[in-house]
C-alpha cells in the first residue's frame, strides 16, 4: 500500500454502519474522512445482510487504498422469560417465585425461561437478575426442572424480559453459530504472551532512552506488535506481515500501521529503508524489532537502531 504520509491520528475512528451509511458511496466518503473501524450491530439484521455490508466495506477499502477493520458488536445468546399472563407482575421483597425450564404460561408464582440449562447451572445462594436487574432473585432450592427463589429486590416484571446470572458459568458459548462467521482472533499460548510483554517492555524503555521517528515490528501472529501498542509509544508502529488476517486484526491496535507483504524479505533493514523511501516517510532514526528471517532462520529477536539519510538510505 503506497501512502504519501502516515495518518495524523493513532487512535481508531469507529463508525457504526447502518441504513444511512451502508451504501458504497457513503462508505467511501466515511473512509476518506478518516474512519478506520466499521462497526456492525449484529443485534439487528441477518447474516446475509451483514455479509453484504462487509463485502461493501472491503470494496471501499480497495477503492480508497486504506485499511479498515470490521468490528462485530455481538449480542450473544438471549436468556429470557416466557409468556406471563396476566401482566405485569409486581414483586415485593421476601416473596417466593419459581423459574422452570418447562414451557408454561407464567403467573405470580412461577414462570418459564428459554434457558433450559438453568436448573443445572445454578445452586442455592446464586443471584438471578430479571428485567435488566430491576428484579433480583436468590436461589433457595433446585428441584428437577424448577429453581425455587426468594425475591431480594422487588419490582415489575413482564413477558419476555431478560434473565442474567452474574458469576455463574452458563456452559454455553458467547458466540452463536451465525456470529462465528465474523469471529477472528490471533491465538497464542502463555509463554508466547509472556515473551511479547517482555519484548514490549524492552521496546518501551529503548524508545524513551533513544528517541526514534518510527518503530518497525515485523510480525507473524501480531502478538508483539499488539503488546507494544498497549504502551502507546509516541511514534507509529509499522507492522509488516505476510498474513492478511494478521494485518486485518492489527488494524484495531492503537498506533499500529499494518503492511501486507507478499513474502517475507531476506533482510528487514533493507526492506525498512526501501519502504520508507517508497512511501515518502520522513524518518531519520528507525527502531527495528526483528527476529528470524529466511536468510538467518535461527536469529534471536533483537532491537536495532537504524539511521537513514534524507533520502531514506541506510547510513
GROMACS .gro file of N, CA and C in nm, residues 46-209:
model
  492
   46UNK      N    1  -2.958  -0.972   0.954
   46UNK     CA    2  -2.938  -1.117   0.946
   46UNK      C    3  -2.799  -1.144   0.887
   47UNK      N    4  -2.750  -1.267   0.896
   47UNK     CA    5  -2.615  -1.297   0.849
   47UNK      C    6  -2.589  -1.258   0.704
   48UNK      N    7  -2.685  -1.280   0.615
   48UNK     CA    8  -2.663  -1.247   0.474
   48UNK      C    9  -2.650  -1.096   0.455
   49UNK      N   10  -2.728  -1.019   0.532
   49UNK     CA   11  -2.718  -0.873   0.524
   49UNK      C   12  -2.583  -0.825   0.575
   50UNK      N   13  -2.537  -0.881   0.687
   50UNK     CA   14  -2.407  -0.842   0.741
   50UNK      C   15  -2.295  -0.879   0.644
   51UNK      N   16  -2.306  -0.995   0.581
   51UNK     CA   17  -2.204  -1.037   0.485
   51UNK      C   18  -2.197  -0.940   0.368
   52UNK      N   19  -2.312  -0.890   0.324
   52UNK     CA   20  -2.316  -0.794   0.214
   52UNK      C   21  -2.250  -0.662   0.255
   53UNK      N   22  -2.277  -0.614   0.377
   53UNK     CA   23  -2.216  -0.490   0.424
   53UNK      C   24  -2.065  -0.506   0.436
   54UNK      N   25  -2.021  -0.620   0.487
   54UNK     CA   26  -1.877  -0.646   0.499
   54UNK      C   27  -1.813  -0.644   0.360
   55UNK      N   28  -1.879  -0.704   0.262
   55UNK     CA   29  -1.826  -0.702   0.125
   55UNK      C   30  -1.814  -0.559   0.073
   56UNK      N   31  -1.914  -0.475   0.102
   56UNK     CA   32  -1.909  -0.336   0.058
   56UNK      C   33  -1.794  -0.261   0.125
   57UNK      N   34  -1.772  -0.288   0.254
   57UNK     CA   35  -1.661  -0.222   0.324
   57UNK      C   36  -1.529  -0.263   0.261
   58UNK      N   37  -1.514  -0.392   0.231
   58UNK     CA   38  -1.390  -0.440   0.168
   58UNK      C   39  -1.370  -0.374   0.030
   59UNK      N   40  -1.478  -0.362  -0.046
   59UNK     CA   41  -1.468  -0.296  -0.176
   59UNK      C   42  -1.426  -0.151  -0.160
   60UNK      N   43  -1.481  -0.083  -0.058
   60UNK     CA   44  -1.448   0.058  -0.035
   60UNK      C   45  -1.302   0.073   0.006
   61UNK      N   46  -1.250  -0.022   0.083
   61UNK     CA   47  -1.109  -0.013   0.122
   61UNK      C   48  -1.018  -0.030   0.002
   62UNK      N   49  -1.057  -0.118  -0.090
   62UNK     CA   50  -0.976  -0.134  -0.211
   62UNK      C   51  -0.981  -0.009  -0.297
   63UNK      N   52  -1.098   0.055  -0.303
   63UNK     CA   53  -1.110   0.176  -0.384
   63UNK      C   54  -1.030   0.292  -0.326
   64UNK      N   55  -1.028   0.303  -0.193
   64UNK     CA   56  -0.958   0.414  -0.128
   64UNK      C   57  -0.812   0.383  -0.098
   65UNK      N   58  -0.775   0.255  -0.103
   65UNK     CA   59  -0.638   0.218  -0.070
   65UNK      C   60  -0.607   0.227   0.077
   66UNK      N   61  -0.709   0.219   0.162
   66UNK     CA   62  -0.688   0.229   0.307
   66UNK      C   63  -0.739   0.103   0.376
   67UNK      N   64  -0.679   0.074   0.490
   67UNK     CA   65  -0.719  -0.044   0.565
   67UNK      C   66  -0.826  -0.007   0.666
   68UNK      N   67  -0.934  -0.084   0.669
   68UNK     CA   68  -1.043  -0.062   0.764
   68UNK      C   69  -1.075  -0.195   0.831
   69UNK      N   70  -1.078  -0.194   0.963
   69UNK     CA   71  -1.111  -0.315   1.038
   69UNK      C   72  -1.262  -0.326   1.055
   70UNK      N   73  -1.311  -0.448   1.067
   70UNK     CA   74  -1.453  -0.473   1.089
   70UNK      C   75  -1.474  -0.510   1.236
   71UNK      N   76  -1.558  -0.434   1.305
   71UNK     CA   77  -1.591  -0.464   1.445
   71UNK      C   78  -1.733  -0.519   1.450
   72UNK      N   79  -1.748  -0.644   1.492
   72UNK     CA   80  -1.880  -0.706   1.504
   72UNK      C   81  -1.927  -0.693   1.648
   73UNK      N   82  -2.031  -0.615   1.670
   73UNK     CA   83  -2.091  -0.599   1.802
   73UNK      C   84  -2.192  -0.712   1.821
   74UNK      N   85  -2.154  -0.812   1.901
   74UNK     CA   86  -2.232  -0.935   1.909
   74UNK      C   87  -2.327  -0.933   2.029
   75UNK      N   88  -2.455  -0.963   2.008
   75UNK     CA   89  -2.549  -0.969   2.120
   75UNK      C   90  -2.533  -1.095   2.202
   76UNK      N   91  -2.478  -1.202   2.142
   76UNK     CA   92  -2.465  -1.328   2.213
   76UNK      C   93  -2.599  -1.397   2.230
   77UNK      N   94  -2.600  -1.510   2.300
   77UNK     CA   95  -2.725  -1.583   2.321
   77UNK      C   96  -2.819  -1.505   2.412
   78UNK      N   97  -2.949  -1.515   2.386
   78UNK     CA   98  -3.050  -1.444   2.464
   78UNK      C   99  -3.112  -1.536   2.568
   79UNK      N  100  -3.110  -1.495   2.694
   79UNK     CA  101  -3.175  -1.566   2.803
   79UNK      C  102  -3.296  -1.485   2.844
   80UNK      N  103  -3.416  -1.541   2.826
   80UNK     CA  104  -3.537  -1.463   2.851
   80UNK      C  105  -3.641  -1.547   2.926
   81UNK      N  106  -3.735  -1.474   2.988
   81UNK     CA  107  -3.852  -1.538   3.046
   81UNK      C  108  -3.952  -1.572   2.936
   82UNK      N  109  -4.044  -1.663   2.967
   82UNK     CA  110  -4.150  -1.695   2.874
   82UNK      C  111  -4.268  -1.600   2.890
   83UNK      N  112  -4.382  -1.640   2.840
   83UNK     CA  113  -4.502  -1.558   2.846
   83UNK      C  114  -4.558  -1.556   2.988
   84UNK      N  115  -4.606  -1.440   3.031
   84UNK     CA  116  -4.669  -1.422   3.162
   84UNK      C  117  -4.809  -1.366   3.140
   85UNK      N  118  -4.908  -1.422   3.208
   85UNK     CA  119  -5.046  -1.375   3.194
   85UNK      C  120  -5.121  -1.401   3.326
   86UNK      N  121  -5.179  -1.297   3.385
   86UNK     CA  122  -5.181  -1.158   3.336
   86UNK      C  123  -5.049  -1.087   3.368
   87UNK      N  124  -5.027  -0.976   3.303
   87UNK     CA  125  -4.907  -0.897   3.327
   87UNK      C  126  -4.943  -0.749   3.333
   88UNK      N  127  -4.861  -0.667   3.397
   88UNK     CA  128  -4.735  -0.702   3.463
   88UNK      C  129  -4.757  -0.762   3.602
   89UNK      N  130  -4.650  -0.825   3.652
   89UNK     CA  131  -4.649  -0.878   3.789
   89UNK      C  132  -4.569  -0.783   3.876
   90UNK      N  133  -4.618  -0.755   3.994
   90UNK     CA  134  -4.546  -0.672   4.091
   90UNK      C  135  -4.490  -0.762   4.201
   91UNK      N  136  -4.357  -0.755   4.221
   91UNK     CA  137  -4.293  -0.837   4.323
   91UNK      C  138  -4.256  -0.750   4.443
   92UNK      N  139  -4.271  -0.807   4.563
   92UNK     CA  140  -4.227  -0.744   4.687
   92UNK      C  141  -4.112  -0.826   4.745
   93UNK      N  142  -4.015  -0.762   4.811
   93UNK     CA  143  -3.905  -0.837   4.873
   93UNK      C  144  -3.959  -0.943   4.969
   94UNK      N  145  -3.898  -1.062   4.963
   94UNK     CA  146  -3.939  -1.171   5.051
   94UNK      C  147  -4.037  -1.266   4.987
   95UNK      N  148  -4.096  -1.230   4.874
   95UNK     CA  149  -4.192  -1.318   4.807
   95UNK      C  150  -4.119  -1.438   4.746
   96UNK      N  151  -4.194  -1.545   4.722
   96UNK     CA  152  -4.137  -1.665   4.662
   96UNK      C  153  -4.177  -1.673   4.515
   97UNK      N  154  -4.081  -1.714   4.431
   97UNK     CA  155  -4.107  -1.723   4.287
   97UNK      C  156  -4.024  -1.837   4.231
   98UNK      N  157  -4.081  -1.912   4.140
   98UNK     CA  158  -4.015  -2.030   4.083
   98UNK      C  159  -3.994  -2.013   3.933
   99UNK      N  160  -3.873  -2.043   3.889
   99UNK     CA  161  -3.841  -2.045   3.746
   99UNK      C  162  -3.830  -2.191   3.702
  100UNK      N  163  -3.885  -2.222   3.586
  100UNK     CA  164  -3.883  -2.359   3.536
  100UNK      C  165  -3.841  -2.363   3.390
  101UNK      N  166  -3.778  -2.474   3.353
  101UNK     CA  167  -3.740  -2.493   3.212
  101UNK      C  168  -3.854  -2.553   3.131
  102UNK      N  169  -3.967  -2.584   3.197
  102UNK     CA  170  -4.084  -2.633   3.125
  102UNK      C  171  -4.153  -2.518   3.052
  103UNK      N  172  -4.220  -2.550   2.943
  103UNK     CA  173  -4.290  -2.449   2.863
  103UNK      C  174  -4.430  -2.427   2.921
  104UNK      N  175  -4.444  -2.322   3.002
  104UNK     CA  176  -4.572  -2.292   3.066
  104UNK      C  177  -4.604  -2.144   3.048
  105UNK      N  178  -4.728  -2.105   3.076
  105UNK     CA  179  -4.765  -1.964   3.083
  105UNK      C  180  -4.748  -1.921   3.228
  106UNK      N  181  -4.664  -1.821   3.251
  106UNK     CA  182  -4.631  -1.781   3.386
  106UNK      C  183  -4.740  -1.703   3.455
  107UNK      N  184  -4.728  -1.697   3.590
  107UNK     CA  185  -4.820  -1.619   3.671
  107UNK      C  186  -4.742  -1.560   3.787
  108UNK      N  187  -4.810  -1.527   3.896
  108UNK     CA  188  -4.743  -1.463   4.009
  108UNK      C  189  -4.657  -1.561   4.088
  109UNK      N  190  -4.669  -1.691   4.062
  109UNK     CA  191  -4.595  -1.791   4.138
  109UNK      C  192  -4.477  -1.851   4.063
  110UNK      N  193  -4.489  -1.863   3.933
  110UNK     CA  194  -4.382  -1.928   3.855
  110UNK      C  195  -4.386  -1.880   3.711
  111UNK      N  196  -4.272  -1.897   3.644
  111UNK     CA  197  -4.260  -1.858   3.503
  111UNK      C  198  -4.157  -1.947   3.436
  112UNK      N  199  -4.168  -1.960   3.305
  112UNK     CA  200  -4.072  -2.041   3.229
  112UNK      C  201  -3.958  -1.953   3.181
  113UNK      N  202  -3.850  -2.018   3.137
  113UNK     CA  203  -3.736  -1.948   3.079
  113UNK      C  204  -3.689  -2.021   2.954
  114UNK      N  205  -3.636  -1.946   2.860
  114UNK     CA  206  -3.583  -2.006   2.737
  114UNK      C  207  -3.451  -2.078   2.761
  115UNK      N  208  -3.389  -2.054   2.878
  115UNK     CA  209  -3.260  -2.115   2.910
  115UNK      C  210  -3.285  -2.249   2.979
  116UNK      N  211  -3.288  -2.356   2.901
  116UNK     CA  212  -3.324  -2.488   2.953
  116UNK      C  213  -3.222  -2.542   3.053
  117UNK      N  214  -3.098  -2.492   3.049
  117UNK     CA  215  -2.994  -2.541   3.138
  117UNK      C  216  -2.999  -2.478   3.277
  118UNK      N  217  -3.091  -2.384   3.298
  118UNK     CA  218  -3.093  -2.310   3.425
  118UNK      C  219  -3.087  -2.400   3.548
  119UNK      N  220  -3.170  -2.503   3.561
  119UNK     CA  221  -3.164  -2.585   3.683
  119UNK      C  222  -3.031  -2.658   3.702
  120UNK      N  223  -2.953  -2.674   3.594
  120UNK     CA  224  -2.827  -2.747   3.602
  120UNK      C  225  -2.708  -2.658   3.634
  121UNK      N  226  -2.722  -2.526   3.618
  121UNK     CA  227  -2.606  -2.439   3.636
  121UNK      C  228  -2.613  -2.353   3.762
  122UNK      N  229  -2.730  -2.344   3.826
  122UNK     CA  230  -2.740  -2.261   3.947
  122UNK      C  231  -2.743  -2.350   4.071
  123UNK      N  232  -2.713  -2.288   4.184
  123UNK     CA  233  -2.715  -2.357   4.313
  123UNK      C  234  -2.768  -2.260   4.418
  124UNK      N  235  -2.807  -2.309   4.535
  124UNK     CA  236  -2.857  -2.219   4.640
  124UNK      C  237  -2.757  -2.109   4.672
  125UNK      N  238  -2.808  -1.988   4.681
  125UNK     CA  239  -2.723  -1.871   4.709
  125UNK      C  240  -2.692  -1.788   4.586
  126UNK      N  241  -2.706  -1.847   4.466
  126UNK     CA  242  -2.681  -1.770   4.343
  126UNK      C  243  -2.790  -1.664   4.324
  127UNK      N  244  -2.751  -1.554   4.260
  127UNK     CA  245  -2.846  -1.447   4.230
  127UNK      C  246  -2.889  -1.454   4.084
  128UNK      N  247  -3.015  -1.425   4.061
  128UNK     CA  248  -3.070  -1.420   3.925
  128UNK      C  249  -3.131  -1.282   3.905
  129UNK      N  250  -3.083  -1.211   3.802
  129UNK     CA  251  -3.135  -1.077   3.771
  129UNK      C  252  -3.238  -1.088   3.659
  130UNK      N  253  -3.351  -1.023   3.677
  130UNK     CA  254  -3.455  -1.018   3.575
  130UNK      C  255  -3.482  -0.874   3.535
  131UNK      N  256  -3.521  -0.854   3.408
  131UNK     CA  257  -3.558  -0.720   3.361
  131UNK      C  258  -3.447  -0.619   3.387
  132UNK      N  259  -3.326  -0.651   3.335
  132UNK     CA  260  -3.210  -0.562   3.347
  132UNK      C  261  -3.174  -0.535   3.492
  133UNK      N  262  -3.199  -0.631   3.580
  133UNK     CA  263  -3.161  -0.617   3.720
  133UNK      C  264  -3.260  -0.544   3.807
  134UNK      N  265  -3.374  -0.502   3.749
  134UNK     CA  266  -3.474  -0.432   3.831
  134UNK      C  267  -3.537  -0.527   3.932
  135UNK      N  268  -3.546  -0.656   3.898
  135UNK     CA  269  -3.594  -0.759   3.990
  135UNK      C  270  -3.479  -0.857   4.014
  136UNK      N  271  -3.449  -0.882   4.143
  136UNK     CA  272  -3.339  -0.972   4.177
  136UNK      C  273  -3.390  -1.085   4.265
  137UNK      N  274  -3.353  -1.208   4.225
  137UNK     CA  275  -3.392  -1.328   4.299
  137UNK      C  276  -3.269  -1.395   4.359
  138UNK      N  277  -3.290  -1.467   4.469
  138UNK     CA  278  -3.186  -1.550   4.530
  138UNK      C  279  -3.234  -1.695   4.526
  139UNK      N  280  -3.151  -1.783   4.471
  139UNK     CA  281  -3.188  -1.924   4.460
  139UNK      C  282  -3.190  -1.988   4.599
  140UNK      N  283  -3.303  -2.054   4.631
  140UNK     CA  284  -3.317  -2.124   4.758
  140UNK      C  285  -3.300  -2.275   4.741
  141UNK      N  286  -3.355  -2.330   4.632
  141UNK     CA  287  -3.352  -2.474   4.614
  141UNK      C  288  -3.371  -2.508   4.466
  142UNK      N  289  -3.305  -2.613   4.421
  142UNK     CA  290  -3.322  -2.664   4.285
  142UNK      C  291  -3.384  -2.802   4.294
  143UNK      N  292  -3.499  -2.820   4.228
  143UNK     CA  293  -3.568  -2.948   4.232
  143UNK      C  294  -3.613  -2.985   4.091
  144UNK      N  295  -3.543  -3.080   4.030
  144UNK     CA  296  -3.577  -3.123   3.895
  144UNK      C  297  -3.562  -3.009   3.795
  145UNK      N  298  -3.672  -2.973   3.726
  145UNK     CA  299  -3.668  -2.865   3.628
  145UNK      C  300  -3.698  -2.729   3.688
  146UNK      N  301  -3.714  -2.722   3.820
  146UNK     CA  302  -3.757  -2.598   3.882
  146UNK      C  303  -3.649  -2.540   3.973
  147UNK      N  304  -3.642  -2.406   3.971
  147UNK     CA  305  -3.550  -2.332   4.057
  147UNK      C  306  -3.634  -2.243   4.147
  148UNK      N  307  -3.638  -2.277   4.276
  148UNK     CA  308  -3.719  -2.203   4.372
  148UNK      C  309  -3.637  -2.087   4.428
  149UNK      N  310  -3.695  -1.966   4.425
  149UNK     CA  311  -3.622  -1.845   4.461
  149UNK      C  312  -3.700  -1.760   4.561
  150UNK      N  313  -3.626  -1.668   4.625
  150UNK     CA  314  -3.684  -1.564   4.708
  150UNK      C  315  -3.652  -1.430   4.645
  151UNK      N  316  -3.749  -1.339   4.643
  151UNK     CA  317  -3.728  -1.207   4.585
  151UNK      C  318  -3.642  -1.123   4.679
  152UNK      N  319  -3.524  -1.079   4.631
  152UNK     CA  320  -3.436  -0.993   4.711
  152UNK      C  321  -3.464  -0.846   4.683
  153UNK      N  322  -3.488  -0.813   4.558
  153UNK     CA  323  -3.521  -0.676   4.518
  153UNK      C  324  -3.647  -0.684   4.433
  154UNK      N  325  -3.753  -0.619   4.479
  154UNK     CA  326  -3.881  -0.627   4.409
  154UNK      C  327  -3.892  -0.528   4.294
  155UNK      N  328  -3.995  -0.546   4.214
  155UNK     CA  329  -4.019  -0.458   4.101
  155UNK      C  330  -4.121  -0.517   4.008
  156UNK      N  331  -4.130  -0.459   3.887
  156UNK     CA  332  -4.229  -0.501   3.789
  156UNK      C  333  -4.168  -0.599   3.690
  157UNK      N  334  -4.248  -0.698   3.648
  157UNK     CA  335  -4.199  -0.798   3.555
  157UNK      C  336  -4.305  -0.826   3.448
  158UNK      N  337  -4.259  -0.836   3.322
  158UNK     CA  338  -4.347  -0.866   3.209
  158UNK      C  339  -4.291  -0.984   3.130
  159UNK      N  340  -4.368  -1.028   3.031
  159UNK     CA  341  -4.327  -1.138   2.945
  159UNK      C  342  -4.200  -1.104   2.867
  160UNK      N  343  -4.121  -1.207   2.839
  160UNK     CA  344  -4.003  -1.199   2.750
  160UNK      C  345  -3.891  -1.111   2.804
  161UNK      N  346  -3.893  -1.075   2.930
  161UNK     CA  347  -3.785  -0.993   2.984
  161UNK      C  348  -3.658  -1.077   2.999
  162UNK      N  349  -3.545  -1.008   2.997
  162UNK     CA  350  -3.416  -1.076   3.001
  162UNK      C  351  -3.385  -1.136   3.137
  163UNK      N  352  -3.298  -1.238   3.133
  163UNK     CA  353  -3.254  -1.307   3.253
  163UNK      C  354  -3.102  -1.309   3.254
  164UNK      N  355  -3.042  -1.274   3.368
  164UNK     CA  356  -2.896  -1.267   3.377
  164UNK      C  357  -2.849  -1.339   3.502
  165UNK      N  358  -2.736  -1.409   3.490
  165UNK     CA  359  -2.682  -1.487   3.602
  165UNK      C  360  -2.539  -1.444   3.629
  166UNK      N  361  -2.517  -1.336   3.703
  166UNK     CA  362  -2.380  -1.287   3.726
  166UNK      C  363  -2.296  -1.387   3.805
  167UNK      N  364  -2.176  -1.413   3.753
  167UNK     CA  365  -2.085  -1.502   3.822
  167UNK      C  366  -2.113  -1.650   3.806
  168UNK      N  367  -2.209  -1.686   3.722
  168UNK     CA  368  -2.245  -1.827   3.701
  168UNK      C  369  -2.194  -1.873   3.564
  169UNK      N  370  -2.125  -1.986   3.563
  169UNK     CA  371  -2.079  -2.044   3.436
  169UNK      C  372  -2.198  -2.108   3.366
  170UNK      N  373  -2.240  -2.050   3.254
  170UNK     CA  374  -2.359  -2.097   3.184
  170UNK      C  375  -2.333  -2.222   3.102
  171UNK      N  376  -2.206  -2.251   3.074
  171UNK     CA  377  -2.176  -2.369   2.994
  171UNK      C  378  -2.212  -2.354   2.849
  172UNK      N  379  -2.224  -2.230   2.801
  172UNK     CA  380  -2.255  -2.205   2.661
  172UNK      C  381  -2.157  -2.103   2.607
  173UNK      N  382  -2.146  -2.097   2.475
  173UNK     CA  383  -2.053  -2.004   2.410
  173UNK      C  384  -2.116  -1.866   2.398
  174UNK      N  385  -2.031  -1.763   2.406
  174UNK     CA  386  -2.079  -1.626   2.385
  174UNK      C  387  -2.110  -1.601   2.238
  175UNK      N  388  -2.065  -1.691   2.149
  175UNK     CA  389  -2.087  -1.675   2.005
  175UNK      C  390  -2.191  -1.775   1.958
  176UNK      N  391  -2.289  -1.728   1.885
  176UNK     CA  392  -2.383  -1.819   1.820
  176UNK      C  393  -2.321  -1.867   1.690
  177UNK      N  394  -2.384  -1.964   1.624
  177UNK     CA  395  -2.328  -2.018   1.500
  177UNK      C  396  -2.318  -1.911   1.393
  178UNK      N  397  -2.416  -1.821   1.384
  178UNK     CA  398  -2.410  -1.715   1.283
  178UNK      C  399  -2.298  -1.618   1.315
  179UNK      N  400  -2.279  -1.587   1.445
  179UNK     CA  401  -2.178  -1.488   1.482
  179UNK      C  402  -2.037  -1.541   1.459
  180UNK      N  403  -2.019  -1.672   1.460
  180UNK     CA  404  -1.886  -1.727   1.440
  180UNK      C  405  -1.830  -1.691   1.303
  181UNK      N  406  -1.916  -1.659   1.209
  181UNK     CA  407  -1.870  -1.621   1.076
  181UNK      C  408  -1.785  -1.496   1.083
  182UNK      N  409  -1.810  -1.409   1.181
  182UNK     CA  410  -1.737  -1.283   1.191
  182UNK      C  411  -1.631  -1.288   1.299
  183UNK      N  412  -1.609  -1.408   1.358
  183UNK     CA  413  -1.519  -1.418   1.472
  183UNK      C  414  -1.379  -1.453   1.423
  184UNK      N  415  -1.280  -1.366   1.447
  184UNK     CA  416  -1.144  -1.396   1.408
  184UNK      C  417  -1.047  -1.340   1.510
  185UNK      N  418  -0.962  -1.426   1.568
  185UNK     CA  419  -0.869  -1.379   1.669
  185UNK      C  420  -0.732  -1.439   1.642
  186UNK      N  421  -0.627  -1.374   1.692
  186UNK     CA  422  -0.494  -1.434   1.695
  186UNK      C  423  -0.483  -1.514   1.825
  187UNK      N  424  -0.438  -1.637   1.816
  187UNK     CA  425  -0.423  -1.717   1.937
  187UNK      C  426  -0.276  -1.729   1.971
  188UNK      N  427  -0.248  -1.734   2.101
  188UNK     CA  428  -0.110  -1.753   2.145
  188UNK      C  429  -0.113  -1.822   2.280
  189UNK      N  430  -0.009  -1.899   2.309
  189UNK     CA  431  -0.005  -1.965   2.439
  189UNK      C  432   0.054  -1.871   2.542
  190UNK      N  433   0.059  -1.915   2.667
  190UNK     CA  434   0.102  -1.828   2.776
  190UNK      C  435   0.247  -1.784   2.759
  191UNK      N  436   0.332  -1.880   2.719
  191UNK     CA  437   0.473  -1.846   2.704
  191UNK      C  438   0.492  -1.741   2.597
  192UNK      N  439   0.417  -1.753   2.486
  192UNK     CA  440   0.427  -1.655   2.378
  192UNK      C  441   0.384  -1.518   2.427
  193UNK      N  442   0.277  -1.513   2.506
  193UNK     CA  443   0.228  -1.385   2.556
  193UNK      C  444   0.328  -1.322   2.651
  194UNK      N  445   0.386  -1.404   2.740
  194UNK     CA  446   0.484  -1.351   2.835
  194UNK      C  447   0.605  -1.295   2.760
  195UNK      N  448   0.651  -1.365   2.655
  195UNK     CA  449   0.762  -1.314   2.576
  195UNK      C  450   0.726  -1.180   2.512
  196UNK      N  451   0.605  -1.172   2.457
  196UNK     CA  452   0.562  -1.049   2.390
  196UNK      C  453   0.560  -0.932   2.486
  197UNK      N  454   0.512  -0.954   2.609
  197UNK     CA  455   0.507  -0.846   2.707
  197UNK      C  456   0.647  -0.805   2.749
  198UNK      N  457   0.739  -0.902   2.765
  198UNK     CA  458   0.877  -0.868   2.798
  198UNK      C  459   0.940  -0.787   2.687
  199UNK      N  460   0.921  -0.829   2.562
  199UNK     CA  461   0.976  -0.756   2.448
  199UNK      C  462   0.916  -0.616   2.441
  200UNK      N  463   0.787  -0.603   2.466
  200UNK     CA  464   0.722  -0.472   2.464
  200UNK      C  465   0.781  -0.380   2.568
  201UNK      N  466   0.811  -0.433   2.687
  201UNK     CA  467   0.871  -0.351   2.793
  201UNK      C  468   1.010  -0.303   2.751
  202UNK      N  469   1.087  -0.391   2.687
  202UNK     CA  470   1.220  -0.351   2.639
  202UNK      C  471   1.210  -0.242   2.533
  203UNK      N  472   1.115  -0.256   2.441
  203UNK     CA  473   1.097  -0.156   2.337
  203UNK      C  474   1.056  -0.023   2.397
  204UNK      N  475   0.965  -0.027   2.494
  204UNK     CA  476   0.922   0.097   2.559
  204UNK      C  477   1.041   0.168   2.621
  205UNK      N  478   1.125   0.094   2.692
  205UNK     CA  479   1.244   0.154   2.755
  205UNK      C  480   1.339   0.208   2.648
  206UNK      N  481   1.359   0.131   2.540
  206UNK     CA  482   1.452   0.175   2.435
  206UNK      C  483   1.404   0.302   2.367
  207UNK      N  484   1.273   0.313   2.344
  207UNK     CA  485   1.219   0.431   2.276
  207UNK      C  486   1.240   0.558   2.356
  208UNK      N  487   1.227   0.548   2.487
  208UNK     CA  488   1.245   0.667   2.570
  208UNK      C  489   1.391   0.694   2.602
  209UNK      N  490   1.475   0.591   2.586
  209UNK     CA  491   1.619   0.611   2.606
  209UNK      C  492   1.682   0.668   2.479
   0.00000   0.00000   0.00000
